[in-house]
CSV table of C-alpha atoms in Angstrom, one decimal:
chain,number,residue,atom,x,y,z
A,527,MET,CA,17.1,2.2,-17.1
A,528,GLU,CA,15.3,2.0,-13.9
A,529,GLN,CA,11.3,3.1,-14.9
A,530,ASP,CA,8.5,4.1,-13.2
A,531,VAL,CA,5.4,1.9,-12.8
A,532,ASN,CA,1.8,3.1,-13.2
A,533,ILE,CA,-0.5,1.8,-9.8
A,534,LYS,CA,-4.0,2.5,-9.2
A,535,ILE,CA,-5.1,3.5,-5.8
A,536,THR,CA,-8.7,3.4,-4.8
A,537,ASP,CA,-8.8,6.3,-1.5
A,538,ARG,CA,-11.4,6.2,1.5
A,539,ASP,CA,-13.7,8.2,0.0
A,540,GLY,CA,-13.6,5.7,-3.1
A,541,VAL,CA,-11.9,7.5,-5.3
A,542,THR,CA,-9.3,5.8,-7.7
A,543,HIS,CA,-5.6,7.6,-8.4
A,544,GLU,CA,-3.9,6.3,-11.1
A,545,ILE,CA,-0.7,7.5,-10.6
A,546,VAL,CA,3.0,6.6,-11.7
A,547,ALA,CA,5.5,5.8,-9.1
A,548,PRO,CA,9.3,5.5,-9.3
A,549,THR,CA,10.7,2.2,-8.5
A,550,ASP,CA,14.4,3.4,-7.6
A,551,MET,CA,13.8,5.2,-4.6
A,552,ALA,CA,13.2,2.4,-2.7
A,553,MET,CA,10.3,3.7,-1.6
A,554,ASN,CA,7.0,1.9,-0.5
A,555,LEU,CA,2.7,2.2,-1.1
A,556,MET,CA,3.0,3.8,2.0
A,557,GLU,CA,4.7,6.4,1.5
A,558,VAL,CA,3.4,6.7,-2.4
A,559,VAL,CA,0.1,7.4,-0.2
A,560,ARG,CA,1.3,9.7,1.8
A,561,SER,CA,3.3,11.1,-1.3
A,562,TYR,CA,0.8,12.1,-3.4
A,563,GLU,CA,-1.2,13.4,0.1
A,564,LEU,CA,-4.1,10.9,-1.0
A,565,ALA,CA,-5.3,10.1,2.1
A,566,PRO,CA,-5.1,13.0,5.3
A,567,GLU,CA,-1.9,13.6,7.0
A,568,GLY,CA,-1.5,11.8,10.5
A,569,THR,CA,-4.3,8.6,9.0
A,570,ILE,CA,-1.4,6.6,6.6
A,571,GLY,CA,2.1,5.5,8.6
A,572,VAL,CA,1.4,6.5,11.7
A,573,CYS,CA,4.2,4.3,13.2
A,574,GLY,CA,6.9,4.9,10.1
A,575,GLY,CA,5.9,2.5,8.4
A,576,MET,CA,8.2,-0.9,11.0
A,577,ALA,CA,4.8,-2.6,10.7
A,578,MET,CA,4.1,-1.5,14.4
A,579,CYS,CA,0.7,0.3,13.1
A,580,ALA,CA,-2.3,-1.1,10.8
A,581,SER,CA,-2.9,3.2,8.7
A,582,CYS,CA,-1.4,1.7,6.0
A,583,GLN,CA,-3.8,-1.5,5.4
A,584,CYS,CA,-4.9,-2.0,1.7
A,585,TYR,CA,-6.8,-4.2,-0.1
A,586,VAL,CA,-5.1,-5.8,-3.3
A,587,VAL,CA,-7.5,-6.0,-5.9
A,588,SER,CA,-4.9,-6.9,-9.3
A,589,LYS,CA,-3.4,-10.7,-9.0
A,590,HIS,CA,0.5,-9.4,-9.0
A,591,GLU,CA,2.7,-11.8,-6.6
A,592,LEU,CA,3.8,-9.7,-3.9
A,593,PRO,CA,6.4,-9.8,-1.2
A,594,VAL,CA,5.3,-13.4,1.4
A,595,MET,CA,3.8,-11.7,4.3
A,596,THR,CA,7.0,-10.9,6.8
A,597,ASP,CA,6.0,-12.8,10.9
A,598,ASP,CA,5.4,-8.4,11.9
A,599,GLU,CA,2.9,-7.9,9.4
A,600,GLU,CA,0.8,-11.1,10.0
A,601,ALA,CA,0.3,-10.9,13.9
A,602,MET,CA,-0.7,-6.7,12.7
A,603,LEU,CA,-3.0,-8.1,10.5
A,604,SER,CA,-4.1,-10.2,13.2
A,605,GLU,CA,-5.1,-7.1,15.3
A,606,ALA,CA,-6.4,-4.6,12.4
A,607,PHE,CA,-10.4,-4.1,10.9
A,608,ASP,CA,-11.9,-4.5,8.7
A,609,VAL,CA,-9.4,-7.4,7.6
A,610,LYS,CA,-10.0,-9.0,4.0
A,611,GLU,CA,-8.2,-12.0,2.8
A,612,ASN,CA,-6.4,-9.0,0.5
A,613,SER,CA,-5.4,-6.5,3.1
A,614,ARG,CA,-1.7,-6.2,3.3
A,615,LEU,CA,0.2,-3.0,4.3
A,616,GLY,CA,1.7,-1.0,1.9
A,617,CYS,CA,4.9,0.0,4.2
A,618,GLN,CA,5.7,-3.5,3.7
A,619,ILE,CA,5.3,-3.6,-0.6
A,620,GLN,CA,8.4,-2.4,-2.1
A,621,ILE,CA,7.7,0.3,-5.5
A,622,THR,CA,9.7,-2.5,-7.9
A,623,PRO,CA,9.2,-3.1,-11.6
A,624,ASP,CA,6.6,-6.1,-10.7
A,625,MET,CA,4.5,-3.3,-9.3
A,626,GLU,CA,3.7,-2.0,-12.6
A,627,GLY,CA,-0.3,-2.2,-13.3
A,628,LEU,CA,-1.3,-3.0,-9.1
A,629,GLU,CA,-4.4,-1.8,-8.3
A,630,VAL,CA,-4.8,-1.8,-4.3
A,631,GLU,CA,-7.5,-0.2,-2.4
A,632,LEU,CA,-6.4,1.6,1.1
A,633,ALA,CA,-8.6,0.3,4.0
A,634,PRO,CA,-11.1,2.6,6.6
A,635,GLU,CA,-9.4,4.0,8.8
A,636,SER,CA,-9.6,2.1,11.7
């Protein structure tokens, strides 16, 4: 039985949202942010989740084992602004049961 996971997302205004994300809809973090409208339309997931822009960059605060970065994601982050050690593209983080308790902060809009 698939279960939903609890994740904390701090938006660009510094407000932390505790949300419940489904693990059975093959959603990624960027899509969750969009569906909960935690970032203004057109400021996140601009490329549609293809790792071709960095509009969904986020900082992973919790100590989760995340999927290894793809070359595309790494290349995109190497050109992005405000990149930190814990930067990831939200579109590359799938919402799975392992993501229970995930905490991320949205990077500033570039």
